[in-house]
Amino acid sequence: MIKTIDAQIVAKMFLGGAKNLESKKEWINELNVFPVPDGDTGTNMTLTITAAAGEVGSLKELNMETLAKCISSGSLRGARGNSGVILSQLLRGLTKGIKDYEELDVIDLANAMQKAVETAYKAVMKPKEGTILTVAKGAALKAAELAETVEDVEEFCRLVIEEAEAVLSRTPDMLPVLKEAGVVDSGGQGLVEVMKGAYEALIGKEVDYSFEAPKKEASVRISDQTKADIRFGYCTEFLIMREKAYDENTELEFKAFLESIGDSIVVVSDDDIVKVHVHTNDPGLAIQRALTYGSLSHMKIDNMRLEHEEKLIKDASRIAEEQKAKEETRQEEEKNKTRRAMGFISVSIGEGIDEIFRGLGVDYLIEGGQTMNPSTEDMLKAIDQVNADTVFILPNNKNIVLAANQASYLAEGKKIIVIPTKTIPQGITAMVNYIPEENAEENRTRMMEEIRNVKTGQITYAVRDTRIDEKEIHQGDYMGIGDSGILSVGKEIGETAMAMMTELVEDDSEIIGIYYGEEVSKDDAQALGNKLARQYPDAEVEVHYGGQPIYYYVISVE
């Protein structure tokens, strides 16, 4: 019988849960209600929990307080998507409930689970039942009941998981859209997988707790000529835990030294940590210099001549140099700017959309959208780069709004206003209605009013057979997806788009904006625009290059 667990066991359970979720992420992605090629719940939850798992795995001083801090801060900053943000809040609440104990019994665990549910529900403005929140609440209620009669932690955890699975199985009865699609809630499934992995670690199952990027199973043979073409052979990475004075001049001197012994240099400083990456022929020299600033951790040295093909190395060097040049240019431009009253951050999904947002005055673009939700940490970094007293954030995706809100709570020194734009057209409309002469609150009010007038439709393809919104969908069909569901299904992109527009355009619609994706030609987009102009002569039709992947068209109606 296990009556209590200490920080060592809790850490193993957390890492076991993270590992199990990571192994199931693609399956969880496929539970997405809409059969679109961008189901991302599993990916978002995995990236969220592994951000914390990496910190836990490197803890030198392991006690409940330090463990709780790592789990909470790591998941909070790494949170991506709604499911990831909710998971981070569950973990945040859980760690509040355990941080003051040296050992935990079932009563402590039940109380911590209740705290987790309370924290997560508070973070969501309009909690919806039949989701990850429902599964967490059901597990917490069972935990409270069990804590009165069960002393064995192992039995307690097993029975709590059984209840979580039972609640998960009932989620289709709570959300009709789940029942129609024939799936359980994907976020709830992700939470169950975390709990299962934690339980397996508790009972002693062998778990690989490392979270490094997977390496190729077989080494690649490359010629001597290829080896000679690689100027610096060792990819060297480490963290410096700062213990001595380290200011801007010190960092410039350190970078100059690294440039004298290698290339592809990245040095990123935080309050207590410096992250270093360099390609060099003598990693020892880089390490010796770094030790003069503090102790080292997360050391990693790879022999690139043995592990990489020539093309990959050259591409990586080119990309690194381009990124370095862009970053240096951006930093120089930012230094020369006078601090402004208001600045803007926008999530974007393609090079054409990028140009539109830049033209409207957006200061910082975050690559993201359906296939890659930015994390809270990504948002915080963007906020830091905008030289303004008030910073507006346009998430432009309903799955990114929570991460933006979380970043607004964590940001310091600036007022952050999140305009909850759920689509790219809403973000564009928000920027179009910004008036520099008015103050932040006046602009916020106007933007919020105007985005309500925007309807959005998107054309993509189905990745599996299903039935949803009373429509039979087969793999490979094209779908027109509106703000609240699937509006049309067809075998041709253009026909599907026209059918979708009959659901979006009303008698008082004035503007139709077409943003065509990277797989659509300009001629095809213009042809669709001409059809819509003839179909709806009272509306002005505009055609723009968006360059977005996966979605052939993003179309707005105002």
XYZ file of C-alpha atoms in Angstrom:
558
model
C 0.000 0.000 0.000
C 1.226 3.508 -0.879
C -0.076 6.007 1.667
C 1.981 9.044 0.601
C 4.051 10.202 -2.363
C 6.969 12.646 -2.270
C 8.296 15.168 -4.816
C 10.451 12.504 -6.497
C 7.407 10.352 -7.244
C 5.236 13.330 -8.245
C 7.922 14.422 -10.726
C 8.021 10.928 -12.261
C 4.237 10.891 -12.486
C 4.169 14.282 -14.199
C 6.830 13.264 -16.701
C 5.058 9.951 -17.282
C 1.832 11.815 -18.014
C 3.597 14.154 -20.416
C 5.259 11.249 -22.197
C 2.007 9.329 -22.617
C 0.270 12.406 -24.011
C 3.152 12.964 -26.422
C 2.838 9.388 -27.714
C -0.915 9.788 -28.317
C -0.963 13.302 -29.765
C -1.658 12.326 -33.393
C -4.545 10.091 -32.371
C -5.976 12.915 -30.257
C -5.580 15.306 -33.205
C -7.784 12.985 -35.258
C -10.625 13.359 -32.735
C -11.195 16.879 -34.053
C -14.930 17.336 -34.695
C -14.465 18.928 -38.112
C -12.651 16.565 -40.533
C -10.190 19.309 -41.517
C -6.460 18.730 -42.077
C -5.454 20.832 -39.086
C -6.755 19.078 -35.986
C -4.326 20.298 -33.350
C -5.635 19.551 -29.848
C -3.105 16.777 -29.235
C -0.252 18.882 -30.557
C -1.220 21.933 -28.512
C -1.608 19.980 -25.281
C 1.672 18.146 -25.876
C 3.639 21.319 -26.566
C 2.131 22.865 -23.442
C 3.007 20.040 -21.071
C 6.426 19.299 -22.578
C 7.429 22.935 -22.074
C 7.072 22.218 -18.354
C 8.455 18.673 -18.598
C 11.722 19.997 -19.994
C 12.154 22.219 -16.953
C 11.195 19.451 -14.518
C 13.636 17.040 -16.120
C 16.518 19.455 -15.537
C 15.733 20.290 -11.893
C 18.786 19.914 -9.670
C 17.079 20.627 -6.366
C 13.899 18.580 -6.308
C 11.313 19.377 -3.662
C 7.585 19.982 -3.874
C 7.922 23.765 -4.020
C 10.500 23.872 -6.839
C 8.652 21.132 -8.711
C 5.354 23.022 -8.464
C 6.996 26.228 -9.670
C 8.519 24.495 -12.720
C 5.274 22.800 -13.713
C 3.218 25.962 -13.273
C 5.523 28.462 -14.991
C 6.632 26.090 -17.757
C 3.108 25.109 -18.781
C 1.823 28.674 -18.392
C 4.375 30.115 -20.814
C 4.301 27.138 -23.163
C 0.499 27.052 -23.423
C -0.859 26.842 -26.978
C -4.455 26.787 -28.145
C -7.536 26.659 -25.956
C -6.873 23.080 -24.881
C -3.277 23.917 -23.965
C -4.251 27.002 -21.992
C -6.898 25.060 -20.062
C -4.386 22.280 -19.370
C -1.898 24.880 -18.103
C -4.547 26.291 -15.781
C -5.391 22.823 -14.454
C -1.694 22.291 -13.746
C -1.397 25.745 -12.210
C -4.255 25.050 -9.805
C -2.941 21.569 -9.006
C 0.493 22.912 -8.127
C -1.044 25.545 -5.845
C -2.553 22.674 -3.911
C 0.665 20.655 -3.504
C 3.491 23.202 -3.229
C 3.437 23.518 0.590
C 3.707 19.781 1.368
C 6.701 17.458 1.604
C 4.478 14.415 1.023
C 0.947 14.004 -0.323
C -1.791 11.616 0.764
C -5.117 11.018 -0.980
C -6.781 13.915 0.858
C -4.060 16.303 -0.325
C -4.399 15.001 -3.877
C -8.184 15.370 -3.832
C -7.911 18.952 -2.559
C -5.321 19.779 -5.231
C -7.579 18.370 -7.948
C -10.418 20.560 -6.727
C -8.122 23.580 -6.802
C -7.143 22.641 -10.373
C -10.770 22.604 -11.521
C -11.573 25.909 -9.814
C -8.567 27.611 -11.448
C -9.363 26.278 -14.922
C -13.049 27.219 -14.802
C -12.147 30.774 -13.736
C -9.813 31.102 -16.735
C -12.555 30.365 -19.276
C -15.071 33.163 -19.756
C -17.922 30.894 -20.858
C -17.154 27.321 -19.703
C -18.808 24.690 -21.877
C -19.752 21.266 -20.554
C -18.786 18.188 -22.538
C -15.164 19.336 -22.724
C -11.860 18.840 -20.900
C -13.305 20.941 -18.056
C -16.130 18.451 -17.550
C -13.718 15.523 -17.439
C -11.512 17.346 -14.905
C -14.512 18.238 -12.744
C -15.846 14.679 -12.790
C -12.439 13.311 -11.764
C -12.123 15.868 -8.954
C -15.579 15.071 -7.560
C -14.748 11.358 -7.547
C -11.422 12.104 -5.870
C -13.182 13.964 -3.053
C -15.556 11.032 -2.554
C -12.759 8.431 -2.573
C -10.563 10.402 -0.163
C -13.055 9.635 2.626
C -12.667 5.849 2.352
C -9.517 4.993 0.360
C -5.974 5.360 1.782
C -3.937 3.651 -0.941
C -2.696 6.261 -3.457
C -2.442 3.626 -6.190
C -6.056 2.487 -5.760
C -7.183 6.105 -5.447
C -5.561 7.095 -8.763
C -6.880 4.027 -10.581
C -10.454 4.698 -9.516
C -10.208 8.414 -10.338
C -9.024 7.544 -13.866
C -11.904 5.101 -14.291
C -14.315 7.914 -13.435
C -12.532 10.322 -15.810
C -12.937 7.775 -18.633
C -16.603 7.313 -17.764
C -17.207 11.077 -17.882
C -15.266 11.297 -21.157
C -17.505 8.615 -22.687
C -20.540 10.769 -21.853
C -19.232 13.952 -23.511
C -21.081 13.176 -26.799
C -24.336 13.274 -24.815
C -23.473 16.777 -23.581
C -22.356 18.217 -26.927
C -24.520 17.152 -29.902
C -21.731 18.084 -32.320
C -19.559 15.351 -30.757
C -22.315 12.771 -31.075
C -22.978 13.660 -34.705
C -19.278 13.359 -35.540
C -18.975 10.111 -33.573
C -16.118 11.246 -31.315
C -15.471 12.075 -27.666
C -14.011 15.439 -26.668
C -10.380 15.569 -27.789
C -9.227 17.787 -24.912
C -10.858 15.460 -22.406
C -9.141 12.505 -24.061
C -5.827 14.323 -23.765
C -6.361 14.872 -20.045
C -7.195 11.172 -19.547
C -3.952 10.219 -21.322
C -1.984 12.484 -18.978
C -3.637 10.800 -15.977
C -2.985 7.323 -17.368
C 0.686 8.086 -17.969
C 1.031 9.439 -14.440
C -0.555 6.287 -13.016
C 1.752 4.012 -15.015
C 4.752 5.900 -13.630
C 3.330 5.535 -10.103
C 3.066 1.731 -10.376
C 6.615 1.474 -11.675
C 6.206 1.091 -15.424
C 9.420 1.785 -17.339
C 9.145 5.269 -18.867
C 11.629 7.168 -21.012
C 11.509 10.577 -19.325
C 13.632 12.433 -21.890
C 11.991 15.033 -24.104
C 14.724 15.790 -26.642
C 13.831 15.926 -30.314
C 13.957 12.424 -31.833
C 17.086 11.541 -33.771
C 17.247 9.563 -36.994
C 17.323 5.834 -36.406
C 20.144 5.279 -38.865
C 23.142 7.517 -39.370
C 23.609 9.047 -42.808
C 26.796 8.232 -44.725
C 28.357 11.313 -46.271
C 31.481 11.666 -48.325
C 34.805 13.144 -47.236
C 34.154 16.045 -49.593
C 30.872 16.721 -47.841
C 32.660 16.695 -44.480
C 35.221 19.161 -45.792
C 32.458 21.505 -46.952
C 31.212 21.881 -43.379
C 33.397 24.673 -42.032
C 32.579 24.200 -38.342
C 31.760 20.636 -37.380
C 30.276 20.743 -33.882
C 26.822 22.109 -33.086
C 27.228 23.239 -29.479
C 24.382 24.282 -27.209
C 24.139 24.988 -23.481
C 22.546 27.200 -20.841
C 24.568 29.487 -18.575
C 23.090 29.862 -15.085
C 24.313 33.407 -14.430
C 26.305 33.831 -11.215
C 28.455 36.859 -12.053
C 27.900 40.317 -13.531
C 26.550 40.035 -17.064
C 25.441 43.249 -18.764
C 24.975 44.323 -22.379
C 28.696 44.969 -22.883
C 29.560 41.558 -21.469
C 27.153 39.929 -23.887
C 28.650 41.789 -26.849
C 32.145 40.641 -25.818
C 30.936 37.060 -25.456
C 29.298 37.134 -28.903
C 32.489 38.570 -30.419
C 34.496 35.717 -28.885
C 32.071 33.111 -30.258
C 32.298 34.706 -33.709
C 36.063 34.312 -33.544
C 35.757 30.534 -33.086
C 32.593 29.673 -35.042
C 29.383 30.735 -36.751
C 25.581 30.279 -36.574
C 25.695 32.027 -33.210
C 22.619 32.643 -31.105
C 22.899 34.156 -27.613
C 19.616 34.871 -25.812
C 19.661 36.373 -22.310
C 17.057 36.289 -19.567
C 17.283 37.587 -15.992
C 19.074 34.481 -14.735
C 19.850 32.385 -17.814
C 21.772 32.756 -21.072
C 20.991 30.308 -23.899
C 23.921 29.723 -26.259
C 24.129 28.051 -29.672
C 27.290 28.013 -31.814
C 28.844 25.936 -34.599
C 32.545 25.552 -33.882
C 35.495 23.197 -34.309
C 36.457 23.520 -30.623
C 33.442 23.310 -28.281
C 35.803 23.368 -25.295
C 36.767 26.996 -25.968
C 33.114 28.083 -25.951
C 32.487 26.155 -22.746
C 35.571 27.558 -20.984
C 34.552 31.142 -21.735
C 30.942 30.475 -20.684
C 32.115 29.116 -17.310
C 33.508 32.556 -16.466
C 29.894 33.817 -16.264
C 28.344 30.968 -14.276
C 27.582 27.248 -14.148
C 26.364 25.333 -17.226
C 23.437 23.003 -17.884
C 21.587 21.426 -20.842
C 24.900 20.871 -22.628
C 24.601 19.287 -26.073
C 27.340 18.778 -28.676
C 26.587 17.144 -32.038
C 29.135 16.211 -34.708
C 27.410 17.590 -37.784
C 29.850 15.913 -40.160
C 28.532 12.553 -39.032
C 24.866 13.340 -38.572
C 23.764 15.631 -41.386
C 23.722 15.712 -45.134
C 25.395 18.620 -46.903
C 22.192 20.192 -48.144
C 20.609 20.303 -44.708
C 23.692 21.941 -43.242
C 23.877 24.563 -45.958
C 20.159 25.277 -45.709
C 20.376 25.625 -41.926
C 23.347 27.998 -42.200
C 21.571 30.089 -44.818
C 18.396 30.289 -42.756
C 20.366 31.149 -39.621
C 22.199 33.949 -41.401
C 18.948 35.312 -42.881
C 17.251 35.228 -39.496
C 20.265 36.874 -37.894
C 20.292 39.660 -40.483
C 16.540 40.231 -40.154
C 16.740 40.279 -36.380
C 19.654 42.724 -36.377
C 17.770 44.989 -38.792
C 14.595 44.797 -36.732
C 16.436 45.520 -33.471
C 18.178 48.512 -35.004
C 14.908 49.883 -36.364
C 13.197 49.376 -33.008
C 15.993 51.210 -31.160
C 15.599 54.203 -33.430
C 11.848 54.400 -32.906
C 10.295 56.797 -30.448
C 8.056 55.028 -27.979
C 4.510 55.374 -29.224
C 1.174 55.476 -27.448
C -0.186 52.389 -29.249
C 1.275 49.406 -31.062
C -0.107 46.228 -32.671
C 0.618 42.508 -32.712
C -1.244 40.244 -35.115
C -1.242 36.526 -35.782
C -0.949 35.863 -39.513
C -1.167 32.806 -41.778
C 0.530 33.589 -45.086
C 2.869 35.988 -46.838
C 0.068 37.853 -48.592
C -1.807 38.306 -45.321
C 1.483 39.453 -43.748
C 1.786 42.256 -46.285
C -1.807 43.357 -45.717
C -1.287 43.592 -41.964
C 2.019 45.450 -42.370
C 0.318 47.908 -44.692
C -2.328 48.534 -42.037
C 0.290 49.365 -39.414
C 0.864 46.118 -37.504
C 4.233 46.277 -35.707
C 4.863 42.586 -35.047
C 3.517 39.517 -36.850
C 3.364 36.092 -35.234
C 3.235 33.130 -37.575
C 0.354 30.932 -36.552
C -3.262 30.204 -37.271
C -4.972 26.864 -37.652
C -1.944 24.617 -38.122
C 0.396 26.248 -35.623
C -1.024 28.005 -32.597
C 1.524 30.358 -30.987
C 2.246 29.903 -27.293
C 1.809 32.343 -24.439
C 5.603 32.710 -24.466
C 5.498 33.650 -28.172
C 2.990 36.366 -27.305
C 5.130 37.672 -24.436
C 8.187 37.889 -26.693
C 6.169 39.814 -29.255
C 4.888 42.216 -26.601
C 8.463 42.859 -25.515
C 9.411 43.818 -29.078
C 6.683 46.431 -29.586
C 7.853 49.864 -28.436
C 4.522 51.240 -27.223
C 2.709 52.023 -23.989
C -0.436 50.160 -25.054
C -0.207 47.033 -27.208
C -3.207 45.587 -29.041
C -3.149 41.849 -29.804
C -5.204 40.391 -32.667
C -5.288 36.556 -32.268
C -7.340 36.069 -35.464
C -8.288 32.546 -34.418
C -10.683 31.375 -31.713
C -8.095 28.820 -30.595
C -5.506 31.528 -29.866
C -7.623 34.001 -27.881
C -6.996 32.287 -24.515
C -3.217 32.255 -25.028
C -3.350 35.969 -25.881
C -5.391 36.681 -22.753
C -2.943 34.685 -20.648
C -0.042 36.693 -22.062
C -1.861 39.935 -21.245
C -2.013 38.912 -17.566
C 1.691 38.009 -17.476
C 3.053 41.013 -19.397
C 4.679 43.780 -17.383
C 5.280 47.476 -18.056
C 2.694 47.856 -20.829
C -1.076 47.935 -21.086
C -2.269 44.992 -23.181
C -5.613 44.994 -24.990
C -6.706 41.730 -26.611
C -9.262 42.228 -29.373
C -10.812 38.721 -29.553
C -10.695 38.382 -33.336
C -11.519 34.828 -34.362
C -10.640 35.055 -38.063
C -8.148 36.853 -40.284
C -10.885 39.071 -41.825
C -11.924 40.196 -38.346
C -8.308 41.155 -37.650
C -8.086 43.133 -40.878
C -11.355 44.928 -40.089
C -10.070 45.793 -36.614
C -6.949 47.404 -38.087
C -8.902 49.247 -40.785
C -10.979 50.874 -38.042
C -8.035 52.033 -35.934
C -7.909 55.840 -35.647
C -4.523 57.174 -34.414
C -6.016 60.430 -33.113
C -8.256 58.614 -30.620
C -7.161 56.972 -27.375
C -6.765 53.252 -26.728
C -10.163 52.699 -25.122
C -11.990 54.524 -27.914
C -10.182 52.387 -30.468
C -10.897 49.229 -28.490
C -14.613 50.032 -28.407
C -14.756 50.738 -32.143
C -12.792 47.616 -33.081
C -15.006 45.407 -30.913
C -18.122 46.856 -32.540
C -16.824 46.494 -36.092
C -15.571 42.900 -35.873
C -19.119 41.826 -34.963
C -20.183 42.859 -38.476
C -17.722 40.488 -40.158
C -18.742 37.004 -41.316
C -16.049 34.598 -42.490
C -16.100 31.511 -44.703
C -13.165 29.196 -45.434
C -12.709 26.513 -48.065
C -10.634 23.424 -47.269
C -10.841 19.635 -47.769
C -12.002 16.722 -45.616
C -9.492 14.232 -44.232
C -12.035 11.546 -43.284
C -15.631 10.467 -43.738
C -18.093 11.862 -41.203
C -21.500 13.415 -40.727
C -21.787 16.888 -39.215
C -24.264 19.766 -39.379
C -26.631 17.290 -41.106
C -24.189 16.947 -44.009
C -22.613 13.721 -45.256
C -18.898 14.338 -45.834
C -16.457 11.995 -47.546
C -12.684 12.054 -47.477
C -11.399 14.387 -50.188
C -14.590 16.466 -50.385
C -14.273 20.252 -50.300
C -15.974 22.027 -47.415
C -17.126 25.597 -46.846
C -16.803 26.345 -43.134
C -18.494 29.369 -41.574
C -18.114 30.948 -38.165
C -20.307 28.351 -36.497
C -20.291 25.278 -38.700
C -20.045 23.682 -42.126
C -22.054 25.590 -44.726
C -21.368 23.641 -47.913
C -19.829 20.406 -49.195
C -18.866 19.644 -52.778
C -16.524 18.014 -55.281
C -15.260 21.274 -56.835
C -13.595 24.174 -55.021
C -15.384 26.936 -56.932
C -18.842 25.358 -56.657
C -18.340 24.745 -52.933
C -17.312 28.388 -52.457
C -20.348 29.711 -54.326
C -22.674 27.471 -52.306
C -21.069 28.698 -49.097
C -21.592 32.321 -50.105
C -25.349 31.817 -50.425
C -25.302 31.188 -46.663
C -23.113 34.206 -45.885
C -24.320 37.042 -48.126
C -27.426 38.970 -47.100
C -29.369 41.817 -48.714
C -27.445 44.454 -46.760
C -23.983 42.961 -47.373
C -21.693 45.624 -48.800
C -18.175 44.151 -49.133
C -16.933 40.672 -50.060
C -13.209 40.097 -49.541
C -11.492 37.075 -51.104
C -8.059 35.970 -49.796
C -6.740 33.116 -51.905
C -4.253 30.551 -50.638
C -0.902 29.248 -51.812
C -2.465 26.439 -53.880
C -4.845 28.709 -55.816
C -3.837 30.599 -58.963
C -4.527 34.298 -59.370
C -6.668 33.560 -62.437
C -8.867 31.079 -60.554
C -9.275 33.541 -57.673
C -10.206 36.357 -60.048
C -12.683 34.071 -61.817
C -14.375 33.367 -58.473
C -14.403 37.088 -57.745
C -16.091 37.796 -61.084
C -18.772 35.159 -60.392
C -19.502 36.660 -56.983
C -19.662 40.172 -58.484
C -22.298 38.993 -60.974
C -24.194 37.038 -58.308
C -24.176 39.937 -55.829
C -24.079 43.200 -57.875
C -24.827 45.393 -54.839
C -21.678 44.271 -53.039
C -18.119 45.381 -53.767
C -15.873 42.342 -54.396
C -12.148 42.538 -53.603
C -9.585 39.818 -54.423
C -6.306 39.621 -52.467
C -3.412 37.171 -52.353
C -3.318 35.572 -48.911
C -0.758 32.818 -49.416
C -2.194 30.698 -46.583
C -1.739 26.905 -46.542
C -4.550 24.321 -46.233
C -7.358 26.837 -46.806
C -7.888 27.507 -50.522
C -9.992 30.582 -49.796
C -10.696 32.737 -46.774
C -13.677 34.951 -47.636
C -15.146 37.799 -45.626
C -18.590 39.381 -45.856
C -19.402 42.742 -44.282
